[in-house]
XYZ file of C-alpha atoms in Angstrom:
742
model
C -49.297 76.068 -57.220
C -46.168 74.065 -57.618
C -44.976 75.085 -54.170
C -48.274 73.932 -52.618
C -48.086 70.626 -54.431
C -44.575 70.078 -53.225
C -45.663 70.650 -49.634
C -48.574 68.270 -50.049
C -46.347 65.564 -51.493
C -43.799 66.031 -48.687
C -46.505 65.775 -46.033
C -47.942 62.738 -47.756
C -44.586 60.952 -47.876
C -43.852 61.797 -44.281
C -47.258 60.527 -43.189
C -46.761 57.312 -45.146
C -43.437 56.714 -43.488
C -44.954 57.295 -40.070
C -47.800 54.929 -40.833
C -45.334 52.250 -42.014
C -43.305 52.631 -38.861
C -46.428 52.367 -36.726
C -47.495 49.194 -38.561
C -44.093 47.676 -37.887
C -44.247 48.676 -34.267
C -47.737 47.243 -33.803
C -46.690 43.986 -35.511
C -43.730 43.770 -33.222
C -46.006 44.209 -30.242
C -48.298 41.368 -31.397
C -45.363 39.011 -31.931
C -43.936 40.114 -28.631
C -47.176 39.171 -26.887
C -47.022 35.699 -28.453
C -43.426 35.410 -27.337
C -44.444 36.349 -23.814
C -46.778 33.392 -23.720
C -44.008 31.028 -24.919
C -41.268 32.317 -22.667
C -42.342 34.528 -19.824
C -38.857 34.649 -18.362
C -37.310 35.794 -21.605
C -40.006 38.477 -22.072
C -39.523 39.877 -18.599
C -35.787 40.085 -19.153
C -36.384 41.885 -22.501
C -38.775 44.456 -21.071
C -36.568 45.066 -18.067
C -33.657 45.756 -20.380
C -35.904 48.005 -22.516
C -37.008 50.065 -19.544
C -33.457 50.324 -18.230
C -32.113 51.561 -21.526
C -34.956 53.976 -22.243
C -35.584 55.326 -18.779
C -35.011 58.862 -20.092
C -37.270 58.443 -23.144
C -41.039 58.509 -23.679
C -43.063 56.117 -25.755
C -44.331 57.483 -29.071
C -47.466 59.602 -28.663
C -50.097 60.449 -31.235
C -50.403 64.037 -32.463
C -53.608 65.755 -33.463
C -52.926 65.076 -37.136
C -52.759 61.332 -36.482
C -48.970 61.029 -36.725
C -46.665 59.688 -34.017
C -43.675 61.335 -32.498
C -41.386 60.915 -29.455
C -41.496 63.474 -26.737
C -37.728 63.955 -26.422
C -35.656 66.189 -28.693
C -33.582 63.340 -30.003
C -36.618 61.597 -31.505
C -37.820 64.834 -33.066
C -34.437 65.663 -34.573
C -34.005 62.281 -36.161
C -37.598 62.061 -37.364
C -38.707 58.857 -35.737
C -35.367 56.963 -35.624
C -35.069 55.089 -32.296
C -31.902 54.726 -30.246
C -31.643 51.079 -31.092
C -31.481 51.761 -34.824
C -28.986 54.589 -34.680
C -26.240 54.128 -37.231
C -28.268 51.681 -39.378
C -29.942 52.109 -42.724
C -33.660 52.602 -42.719
C -34.176 49.334 -44.553
C -32.274 47.450 -41.858
C -33.869 49.083 -38.875
C -34.820 46.849 -35.947
C -37.148 48.325 -33.396
C -37.358 47.624 -29.706
C -39.864 44.854 -29.340
C -39.471 43.647 -32.909
C -39.520 39.818 -33.055
C -35.980 38.422 -33.314
C -36.636 34.774 -32.403
C -37.088 33.101 -29.015
C -34.336 30.628 -27.911
C -35.647 27.092 -27.553
C -35.865 25.621 -24.037
C -33.250 22.912 -24.773
C -30.797 25.440 -26.150
C -31.278 27.761 -23.212
C -30.821 24.934 -20.681
C -27.731 23.692 -22.480
C -26.263 27.175 -22.568
C -26.935 27.635 -18.863
C -25.352 24.233 -18.045
C -22.294 25.009 -20.151
C -21.945 28.396 -18.547
C -22.310 26.877 -15.099
C -19.770 24.137 -15.865
C -17.346 26.676 -17.274
C -17.771 28.770 -14.154
C -17.203 25.804 -11.902
C -14.115 24.830 -13.876
C -12.745 28.365 -13.553
C -13.538 28.354 -9.848
C -11.897 24.944 -9.375
C -8.804 25.969 -11.312
C -8.582 29.177 -9.327
C -9.015 27.297 -6.046
C -6.358 24.765 -7.038
C -3.966 27.598 -7.905
C -4.635 29.170 -4.520
C -4.041 25.834 -2.810
C -0.695 25.428 -4.530
C 0.327 28.904 -3.521
C -0.738 28.194 0.063
C 1.200 24.920 0.057
C 4.358 26.630 -1.150
C 4.075 29.325 1.507
C 3.319 26.714 4.174
C 6.348 24.613 3.149
C 8.708 27.553 3.580
C 7.186 28.672 6.875
C 7.003 25.103 8.193
C 10.716 24.609 7.592
C 11.456 27.813 9.520
C 9.269 26.635 12.405
C 11.038 23.254 12.569
C 14.346 25.097 12.713
C 13.067 27.037 15.716
C 11.741 23.882 17.402
C 15.103 22.166 16.987
C 15.914 18.464 17.030
C 15.825 16.846 20.426
C 13.876 14.751 22.883
C 10.581 14.851 21.005
C 12.057 13.567 17.734
C 13.998 10.839 19.521
C 10.889 9.725 21.414
C 8.946 9.541 18.162
C 11.913 7.736 16.602
C 11.623 4.802 19.023
C 7.814 4.698 18.826
C 7.758 4.540 15.031
C 10.739 2.207 15.131
C 8.583 -0.370 16.898
C 6.051 -0.165 14.054
C 8.827 -0.652 11.502
C 10.221 -3.499 13.581
C 6.826 -5.211 13.406
C 7.066 -5.090 9.614
C 10.487 -6.752 9.700
C 9.186 -9.467 12.025
C 6.223 -10.193 9.735
C 8.530 -11.002 6.815
C 10.253 -13.795 8.749
C 7.456 -15.254 10.888
C 5.781 -17.402 8.256
C 9.031 -18.812 6.918
C 10.193 -19.787 10.403
C 6.997 -21.500 11.561
C 6.020 -23.385 8.409
C 8.179 -26.489 8.951
C 6.704 -26.930 12.419
C 3.195 -26.018 11.270
C 3.401 -28.669 8.564
C 4.277 -31.359 11.068
C 1.768 -30.159 13.633
C -1.108 -30.056 11.140
C -0.106 -33.352 9.472
C -0.274 -31.777 6.039
C 0.052 -33.963 3.001
C 2.606 -33.106 0.355
C 0.237 -31.048 -1.874
C -0.824 -28.924 1.091
C 2.763 -28.420 2.109
C 3.425 -26.871 -1.251
C 0.667 -24.317 -0.689
C 1.615 -23.422 2.859
C 5.340 -23.650 2.337
C 8.066 -25.592 4.069
C 11.603 -24.475 4.702
C 12.814 -28.029 4.462
C 11.509 -28.041 0.917
C 12.991 -25.504 -1.534
C 9.539 -24.575 -2.763
C 8.081 -24.032 0.672
C 9.488 -20.680 1.709
C 8.585 -19.276 -1.661
C 4.849 -19.832 -1.352
C 4.817 -19.036 2.354
C 6.399 -15.678 1.591
C 3.926 -15.028 -1.200
C 1.037 -15.173 1.262
C 2.587 -12.411 3.359
C 3.625 -10.252 0.396
C 0.180 -10.387 -1.179
C -1.382 -9.193 2.058
C 1.205 -6.443 2.481
C 0.657 -5.327 -1.115
C -3.036 -4.706 -0.464
C -2.347 -3.090 2.905
C 0.278 -0.671 1.576
C -2.080 0.714 -1.060
C -5.136 0.969 1.205
C -3.498 2.392 4.330
C -1.261 4.744 2.372
C -4.278 6.318 0.678
C -6.235 6.595 3.924
C -3.323 8.236 5.756
C -3.605 11.295 3.485
C -7.320 11.604 4.268
C -7.830 10.714 7.940
C -4.334 11.245 9.348
C -1.029 9.417 9.743
C -1.360 8.492 13.405
C -4.951 7.269 13.234
C -4.355 5.150 10.135
C -1.202 3.625 11.606
C -3.076 2.695 14.785
C -5.797 0.970 12.745
C -3.344 -0.971 10.593
C -1.227 -2.117 13.556
C -4.356 -3.160 15.430
C -5.465 -5.358 12.529
C -2.002 -6.896 12.368
C -1.971 -7.620 16.108
C -5.462 -9.103 16.211
C -4.962 -11.549 13.357
C -1.422 -12.437 14.445
C -2.916 -13.344 17.829
C -5.663 -15.436 16.215
C -3.184 -17.242 13.959
C -1.356 -18.609 16.993
C -4.502 -20.353 18.243
C -6.328 -21.595 15.140
C -5.974 -25.327 14.516
C -6.877 -25.618 10.851
C -4.542 -25.049 7.938
C -6.935 -22.799 6.010
C -7.675 -20.694 9.089
C -3.998 -20.223 9.808
C -3.331 -19.189 6.230
C -6.224 -16.712 6.239
C -5.119 -15.097 9.505
C -1.565 -14.611 8.247
C -2.906 -13.047 5.063
C -4.965 -10.493 7.018
C -2.064 -9.921 9.380
C 0.009 -8.996 6.327
C -2.723 -6.599 5.169
C -2.510 -4.839 8.525
C 1.259 -4.484 8.641
C 1.394 -3.349 5.006
C 0.691 0.232 6.036
C 3.632 0.583 8.406
C 6.408 1.490 5.943
C 4.519 4.152 3.907
C 3.069 5.827 6.990
C 6.079 5.585 9.303
C 8.498 7.324 6.930
C 5.989 10.004 5.925
C 4.966 10.603 9.543
C 8.517 10.923 10.861
C 9.728 13.116 7.990
C 7.157 15.785 8.895
C 8.898 16.349 12.251
C 12.414 16.619 10.779
C 14.152 19.763 9.572
C 15.914 19.835 6.234
C 19.469 19.201 7.441
C 18.429 16.238 9.650
C 15.904 14.492 7.416
C 18.070 12.162 5.320
C 20.252 11.053 8.209
C 17.503 10.308 10.703
C 15.230 8.573 8.222
C 18.181 6.278 7.512
C 18.666 5.646 11.226
C 14.990 4.738 11.396
C 15.576 1.990 8.808
C 17.678 0.128 11.365
C 14.536 -0.998 13.160
C 13.629 -3.185 10.201
C 16.939 -4.954 10.843
C 16.091 -5.212 14.553
C 12.815 -6.880 13.556
C 14.643 -9.574 11.594
C 17.117 -10.162 14.413
C 14.286 -10.365 16.956
C 12.393 -12.912 14.843
C 15.468 -15.091 14.283
C 16.480 -14.997 17.957
C 12.974 -15.841 19.185
C 12.681 -18.674 16.670
C 15.973 -20.166 17.830
C 14.998 -19.795 21.486
C 11.406 -21.084 21.271
C 10.548 -23.277 18.292
C 13.048 -26.157 18.728
C 12.089 -26.583 22.396
C 9.252 -29.042 22.505
C 8.701 -28.371 26.194
C 7.315 -24.909 25.366
C 3.876 -26.348 24.642
C 0.725 -27.602 26.275
C -2.233 -29.724 25.255
C -5.906 -29.382 26.184
C -7.502 -32.760 25.617
C -6.734 -34.639 22.446
C -8.019 -32.059 19.988
C -6.363 -28.774 21.025
C -2.569 -28.633 20.912
C -0.544 -25.479 21.504
C 3.007 -26.262 20.442
C 6.141 -24.166 20.647
C 5.771 -22.652 17.179
C 2.466 -21.140 18.284
C 4.225 -19.540 21.235
C 6.694 -18.050 18.762
C 3.867 -16.587 16.645
C 2.384 -15.027 19.767
C 5.697 -13.529 20.858
C 6.220 -12.034 17.403
C 3.086 -9.910 17.861
C 4.692 -8.020 20.765
C 6.397 -5.277 18.671
C 3.083 -4.324 17.049
C 1.283 -4.283 20.410
C 4.048 -2.177 21.952
C 3.914 0.225 19.003
C 0.152 0.682 19.489
C 0.586 1.455 23.182
C 3.417 3.917 22.568
C 1.756 5.581 19.584
C -1.194 6.593 21.754
C 1.156 8.973 23.581
C 2.240 10.709 20.361
C 0.370 13.512 18.532
C -0.806 13.629 14.948
C 1.480 15.160 12.334
C 1.092 18.976 12.523
C 1.780 19.182 8.808
C -1.286 17.058 8.161
C -3.426 19.385 10.269
C -2.128 22.503 8.522
C -2.654 20.960 5.099
C -6.263 20.338 6.086
C -6.939 23.830 7.411
C -6.710 22.973 11.138
C -4.521 25.817 12.315
C -5.002 25.585 16.079
C -4.344 21.840 16.257
C -1.174 22.155 14.193
C 0.075 25.132 16.199
C -0.438 23.338 19.522
C 1.564 20.303 18.392
C 4.442 22.421 17.092
C 4.459 24.290 20.397
C 4.614 20.928 22.184
C 7.615 19.927 20.053
C 9.352 23.240 20.789
C 8.723 23.188 24.540
C 9.733 19.525 24.908
C 13.037 20.073 23.124
C 13.826 23.339 24.916
C 13.199 21.855 28.363
C 15.438 18.885 27.534
C 18.205 21.239 26.388
C 17.992 23.348 29.556
C 16.176 26.379 28.090
C 12.652 26.144 29.548
C 12.273 29.918 29.449
C 12.352 30.079 25.651
C 8.949 30.915 24.228
C 7.500 29.588 20.999
C 7.520 32.771 18.919
C 5.194 31.639 16.131
C 1.682 33.058 16.431
C 0.158 32.387 13.010
C 0.855 29.597 10.539
C -0.262 29.471 6.948
C -2.983 26.913 6.247
C -4.084 25.518 2.916
C -7.454 26.568 1.488
C -9.833 23.628 1.586
C -12.084 22.216 -1.100
C -15.796 22.083 -0.277
C -16.756 18.428 0.091
C -20.340 18.341 1.278
C -22.316 15.100 1.283
C -26.102 15.191 1.603
C -26.895 12.470 4.108
C -30.632 13.038 4.115
C -32.696 13.484 7.248
C -34.435 10.126 7.056
C -31.383 8.046 6.130
C -30.679 5.086 8.397
C -27.366 4.801 10.202
C -26.081 2.072 7.903
C -26.963 4.204 4.863
C -25.088 7.155 6.336
C -22.055 4.996 6.989
C -22.225 3.598 3.487
C -22.356 7.105 2.023
C -19.469 8.205 4.214
C -17.358 5.229 3.161
C -18.298 5.772 -0.470
C -17.273 9.409 -0.245
C -14.027 8.478 1.508
C -13.234 5.921 -1.180
C -13.901 8.538 -3.854
C -11.541 10.994 -2.145
C -8.783 8.387 -1.770
C -9.108 7.272 -5.373
C -9.135 10.857 -6.690
C -6.031 11.636 -4.665
C -4.340 8.524 -6.053
C -5.080 9.592 -9.635
C -3.444 12.976 -9.042
C 0.007 11.391 -8.794
C -0.380 10.655 -12.518
C -1.203 14.267 -13.366
C 1.235 15.992 -15.752
C 2.987 17.631 -12.795
C 3.950 14.273 -11.226
C 3.571 11.833 -14.121
C 7.234 11.581 -15.119
C 8.384 11.305 -11.501
C 5.807 8.606 -10.749
C 6.705 6.469 -13.761
C 10.425 6.758 -13.032
C 9.901 5.845 -9.381
C 7.750 2.882 -10.387
C 10.550 1.557 -12.565
C 13.186 2.016 -9.846
C 11.035 0.444 -7.106
C 10.116 -2.513 -9.314
C 13.684 -3.254 -10.436
C 15.074 -2.963 -6.911
C 12.398 -5.169 -5.378
C 12.511 -7.782 -8.134
C 16.241 -8.344 -7.690
C 16.473 -7.931 -3.912
C 13.578 -10.150 -2.810
C 14.227 -12.644 -5.576
C 17.826 -13.127 -4.479
C 17.188 -13.036 -0.728
C 14.750 -15.952 -1.059
C 16.882 -17.687 -3.669
C 19.897 -17.669 -1.308
C 18.254 -19.768 1.444
C 16.720 -22.052 -1.143
C 20.148 -22.664 -2.626
C 21.568 -23.364 0.827
C 18.754 -25.836 1.542
C 19.303 -27.416 -1.845
C 22.992 -27.907 -1.068
C 22.070 -29.360 2.324
C 19.578 -31.685 0.719
C 22.117 -32.847 -1.839
C 24.653 -33.471 0.884
C 22.070 -35.355 2.968
C 20.984 -37.426 -0.016
C 24.584 -38.369 -0.685
C 24.702 -40.058 2.731
C 21.533 -42.107 2.195
C 21.931 -45.831 2.790
C 20.142 -48.134 0.335
C 19.211 -51.748 1.162
C 17.916 -54.040 -1.607
C 16.274 -57.462 -1.196
C 17.272 -57.789 2.432
C 15.611 -60.390 4.644
C 15.264 -59.577 8.342
C 13.742 -62.021 10.882
C 13.192 -61.981 14.679
C 14.963 -58.634 15.213
C 13.994 -55.925 17.692
C 14.611 -52.342 16.538
C 14.751 -49.903 19.465
C 17.084 -47.252 18.058
C 16.633 -44.376 15.630
C 16.273 -45.261 11.982
C 17.319 -42.410 9.722
C 18.060 -41.644 6.070
C 17.591 -45.151 4.699
C 15.876 -46.689 1.662
C 14.723 -50.335 1.759
C 13.627 -51.915 -1.531
C 12.088 -55.384 -1.997
C 12.808 -56.318 1.585
C 11.177 -59.011 3.737
C 10.565 -58.410 7.474
C 9.272 -61.394 9.436
C 8.348 -61.375 13.128
C 10.242 -58.130 13.853
C 9.555 -55.595 16.610
C 9.907 -51.830 16.239
C 9.762 -50.416 19.766
C 10.029 -46.853 21.112
C 11.980 -45.416 18.223
C 12.077 -42.550 15.752
C 11.988 -42.894 12.019
C 13.462 -40.009 10.063
C 13.541 -39.899 6.275
C 12.846 -43.609 6.013
C 11.441 -45.078 2.791
C 10.251 -48.688 2.363
C 9.408 -49.699 -1.214
C 7.883 -52.972 -2.432
C 8.549 -54.608 0.935
C 6.584 -57.128 3.009
C 5.984 -57.038 6.778
C 4.596 -60.257 8.278
C 3.706 -60.743 11.962
C 5.521 -57.518 12.885
C 4.823 -55.266 15.857
C 5.124 -51.445 15.861
C 4.829 -49.674 19.219
C 5.420 -46.062 20.298
C 6.735 -44.887 16.932
C 7.390 -41.237 16.053
C 8.114 -40.567 12.407
C 8.956 -37.703 10.072
C 9.279 -37.812 6.304
C 8.722 -41.587 6.444
C 6.672 -43.490 3.835
C 5.776 -47.059 2.903
C 5.202 -47.416 -0.854
C 3.666 -50.506 -2.418
C 4.193 -52.516 0.765
C 2.186 -55.443 2.181
C 1.367 -55.843 5.895
C 0.220 -59.285 7.056
C -0.947 -59.909 10.648
C 0.822 -56.738 11.822
C -0.137 -54.607 14.837
C 0.386 -50.837 15.133
C 0.076 -49.613 18.729
C 0.483 -45.955 19.780
C 2.171 -44.837 16.569
C 1.832 -41.885 14.198
C 2.092 -44.104 11.112
C -1.167 -42.834 9.684
C -2.594 -44.213 6.518
C -1.386 -41.289 4.402
C 2.115 -42.645 5.043
C 1.075 -45.986 3.567
C 1.018 -45.265 -0.160
C -0.577 -47.962 -2.335
C 0.000 -50.496 0.435
C -2.087 -53.550 1.411
C -3.242 -54.377 4.948
C -4.130 -58.025 5.572
C -5.352 -58.912 9.070
C -3.515 -55.839 10.403
C -4.722 -53.511 13.168
C -4.122 -49.938 14.383
C -4.669 -49.342 18.120
C -4.435 -46.081 20.100
C -2.961 -43.967 17.332
C -1.189 -40.812 18.435
C -3.252 -37.665 18.035
C -1.721 -35.085 15.753
C 1.777 -35.065 14.401
C 4.124 -34.626 17.323
C 7.105 -32.334 17.017
C 10.568 -33.288 18.112
C 13.673 -31.179 17.536
C 16.061 -33.037 19.801
C 18.261 -34.168 16.941
C 17.259 -31.601 14.324
C 20.139 -29.233 13.636
C 18.673 -28.008 10.364
C 16.260 -25.658 12.146
C 19.111 -24.048 14.052
C 20.973 -23.520 10.795
C 17.981 -21.779 9.193
C 17.626 -19.365 12.119
C 21.360 -18.751 12.246
C 21.553 -17.937 8.525
C 18.637 -15.537 8.807
C 20.220 -13.922 11.847
C 23.524 -13.385 10.038
C 21.846 -12.109 6.871
C 19.849 -9.558 8.837
C 22.760 -8.478 10.998
C 24.883 -7.959 7.890
C 22.846 -4.889 6.912
C 24.110 -2.989 9.975
C 27.240 -1.560 8.252
C 25.154 -0.475 5.267
C 22.678 1.274 7.543
C 25.416 3.155 9.364
C 27.203 4.236 6.179
C 23.999 5.400 4.483
C 22.923 7.381 7.556
C 26.251 9.201 7.793
C 26.528 9.990 4.067
C 22.901 10.532 3.030
C 22.926 14.290 3.583
C 26.521 14.682 2.410
C 26.580 13.008 -1.006
C 22.864 13.177 -1.776
C 20.099 10.668 -2.307
C 20.729 9.965 -5.991
C 24.417 9.212 -5.605
C 23.691 6.938 -2.681
C 20.946 5.115 -4.590
C 22.767 4.740 -7.897
C 26.164 3.986 -6.350
C 24.972 1.245 -4.005
C 22.859 -0.269 -6.798
C 25.906 -0.510 -9.048
C 27.973 -2.130 -6.276
C 25.143 -4.589 -5.594
C 25.032 -5.389 -9.299
C 28.748 -6.148 -9.296
C 28.450 -8.292 -6.176
C 25.889 -10.496 -7.948
C 28.616 -11.878 -10.193
C 30.427 -13.337 -7.195
C 27.485 -15.671 -6.724
C 28.893 -17.927 -9.416
C 31.728 -18.793 -7.011
C 29.348 -19.908 -4.246
C 29.567 -23.682 -4.483
C 29.438 -24.437 -0.770
C 27.119 -23.625 2.087
C 29.561 -21.286 3.827
C 30.286 -19.422 0.595
C 26.567 -18.859 -0.045
C 26.074 -17.510 3.476
C 28.985 -15.080 3.031
C 27.629 -13.844 -0.296
C 24.166 -13.416 1.230
C 25.627 -11.159 3.925
C 27.608 -9.153 1.361
C 24.627 -8.559 -0.891
C 22.345 -7.584 2.003
C 24.880 -5.188 3.510
C 25.316 -3.301 0.230
C 21.741 -3.224 -1.006
C 20.333 -1.786 2.228
C 21.925 1.571 1.378
C 19.912 1.646 -1.847
C 16.682 0.988 0.022
C 17.393 3.737 2.541
C 18.063 6.255 -0.209
C 14.934 5.182 -2.090
C 12.773 5.617 1.020
C 14.111 9.129 1.644
C 13.724 10.090 -2.002
C 10.120 8.877 -2.130
C 9.209 10.921 0.945
C 10.702 14.129 -0.473
C 9.459 13.944 -4.072
C 5.740 14.228 -3.311
C 3.779 16.962 -1.495
C 2.263 16.316 1.906
C -1.281 15.723 0.694
C -0.054 12.965 -1.673
C 2.985 11.624 0.193
C 1.455 8.575 1.884
C -0.674 7.770 -1.147
C 2.325 7.751 -3.500
C 4.526 5.883 -1.005
C 1.808 3.281 -0.412
C 1.293 2.719 -4.131
C 5.021 2.340 -4.793
C 5.392 0.000 -1.824
C 2.493 -2.103 -3.125
C 4.260 -2.277 -6.491
C 7.384 -3.350 -4.591
C 5.519 -6.314 -3.074
C 4.148 -7.285 -6.491
C 7.686 -7.277 -7.884
C 8.756 -9.389 -4.885
C 6.103 -11.981 -5.700
C 7.290 -12.159 -9.323
C 10.956 -12.252 -8.346
C 10.487 -15.035 -5.797
C 8.422 -17.103 -8.210
C 10.886 -16.764 -11.083
C 14.135 -17.112 -9.141
C 12.991 -20.113 -7.126
C 12.169 -22.067 -10.261
C 15.889 -22.173 -11.121
C 17.038 -23.649 -7.785
C 19.115 -26.735 -8.484
C 19.041 -26.083 -12.236
C 21.318 -23.125 -12.920
C 22.732 -20.089 -11.181
C 23.373 -18.093 -14.344
C 19.778 -17.071 -15.049
C 18.982 -15.649 -11.570
C 22.304 -13.812 -11.547
C 21.648 -12.264 -14.965
C 18.102 -11.280 -13.997
C 19.222 -9.657 -10.757
C 22.183 -7.867 -12.332
C 20.108 -6.549 -15.217
C 17.365 -5.261 -12.915
C 19.853 -3.539 -10.611
C 21.692 -1.955 -13.544
C 18.439 -0.637 -14.999
C 17.389 0.696 -11.611
C 20.655 2.545 -11.044
C 20.492 4.111 -14.519
C 16.905 5.300 -14.073
C 17.661 6.620 -10.586
C 20.065 9.164 -12.075
C 17.183 10.627 -14.076
C 15.272 11.548 -10.921
C 15.560 15.016 -9.342
C 17.888 15.414 -6.376
C 16.011 16.385 -3.211
C 18.914 17.117 -0.863
C 18.642 20.637 0.508
C 14.983 21.037 -0.494
C 12.229 21.933 1.924
C 9.589 19.274 2.444
C 6.803 19.991 -0.024
């Protein structure tokens, strides 16, 4: 009886448990169906996982007694426990299909986006790591290939071609300063306009004239340097030189002041890319042991550019006969011929550069193996034939290339041509800007900031002093000229004919009655509070001549250039102007000041020759840092000798000394900049630093020039302090001698 009751109770309990489990399972199915309607994708994934996990199991089946059981032995042994609940308490069991919550659509989308972004970041980091590894392997192999190619005819041919481009940069620096005095006279500029354009006869003129060029070069260095790392060194250099040539050509023909100024600005933008590209381009054809020396030899062409500009200015500008006139409106004077001649180096560089190939390193960095290999083979074969070994074969068959980033731009099928070009330019700008930002990444940040400080300090002192020197010389000349000025007060002149040159005189409160001024030149003549009655002026040519607060009564001006802007606050009573001369005619027959300016510039440029030679011979022997820091210290010391320059000859000698020493610092800085950055960032970094150099030049010129005629102590202290700081910071940079080109 008791045994039967026990069996009944056991069966009852077991049946109750089975019924409870079935209820749970059925509830889970109902919730699961509702979940399917809310998220079909999630449900399909859940059932697929369920079927995959339970492919060896059967669903519960109903027995004859109404209970449920699983068909496999495992379900029977564990009395209804499923695989998913194994190891859990019965109270905590969770069945397959039991409702566990459906993720919301926003959460799922956010999770997918985060996962995708994380995957892309991992892929990008992995790709960047692979690129760095490829670049390191390429650098080592590339150095070995250059060793096999040797140094010979190809490098020397490229040396002269790129030298012409660097020479064009040197010419551009001097052109504006040389032509401004003549341009001012030719365009009849008033004194305020002269201050904007610049005038070498005025201490403030060269300053502002130089600023126009430096501002253009600053923009050009940054733009062309960034583009050279994206579209190639050779192609970018051709574009920049072409812009320089075109606007230099236009500037020699335009008649207006504003047009001339605008053309010279754009000409400076074009030539701004020459220095960053030329040094980067040439360095990628030079082996390790030749790089420092031959980059320093290349710097000599900048000196040749200055010498060429000074020699052409001396030979052309002072000769008035080198001009022609078309009617009365168009005048092409000698200074315009000089501007045209100064465009020849850039034009010659364009013609010669078309015979040269692109940098093979650029091709290999951009995954173009065959193009890079062909150029290196050309270098090898050219050098071997020149050395008498034409039978030597280029042994390299495969060169490492750098893995490329995918940069796809959807142009759209229906996009117009101008929209496609706009998208291409936008994408190119994005690439250039992104590449520029990488030089401030942690890997290069310290190097970039240190180089910025060195470039700025060097440029601030060098350009500030090199413009301050000529301004001081002109100031001394002006003081000496003013000391010889003759002053006449309350003179009375009647019935006199003046037919000789009047120069450097001041007439105050004078009276001129029935006088004739015939066929003469007036130079630096000033008449103040004077009266001219029944006077006759004929065939007068004047320069720096003014009549202030004067009165003209019954006076005739015939064929003169005494325009009304020369008559300041003056009264004209019954006076007439007939057949005025068109334009402001130039005459250098008695002007020795122009020759002195060209001669000083010629000497100052030629003085850098010893520094170039010394730096080229020692660059690879003592290292870049020692050359940079040592020459900067010597230049700093030489600044103190400026306090002894109280005469024109002493200032010229000190200018030559400073230029000859400081050029070694510039050569070392150029080599160091090329070798500190990898190939895909080299032109970008060099262009940015060169743009910063031009900005420092603008500040240095502006600050130093303001002290002309006031004190020499402040410019000397500024220059010495900047050079000392630059030499100290240079020692903190890494030495690159003996390193392969990154």
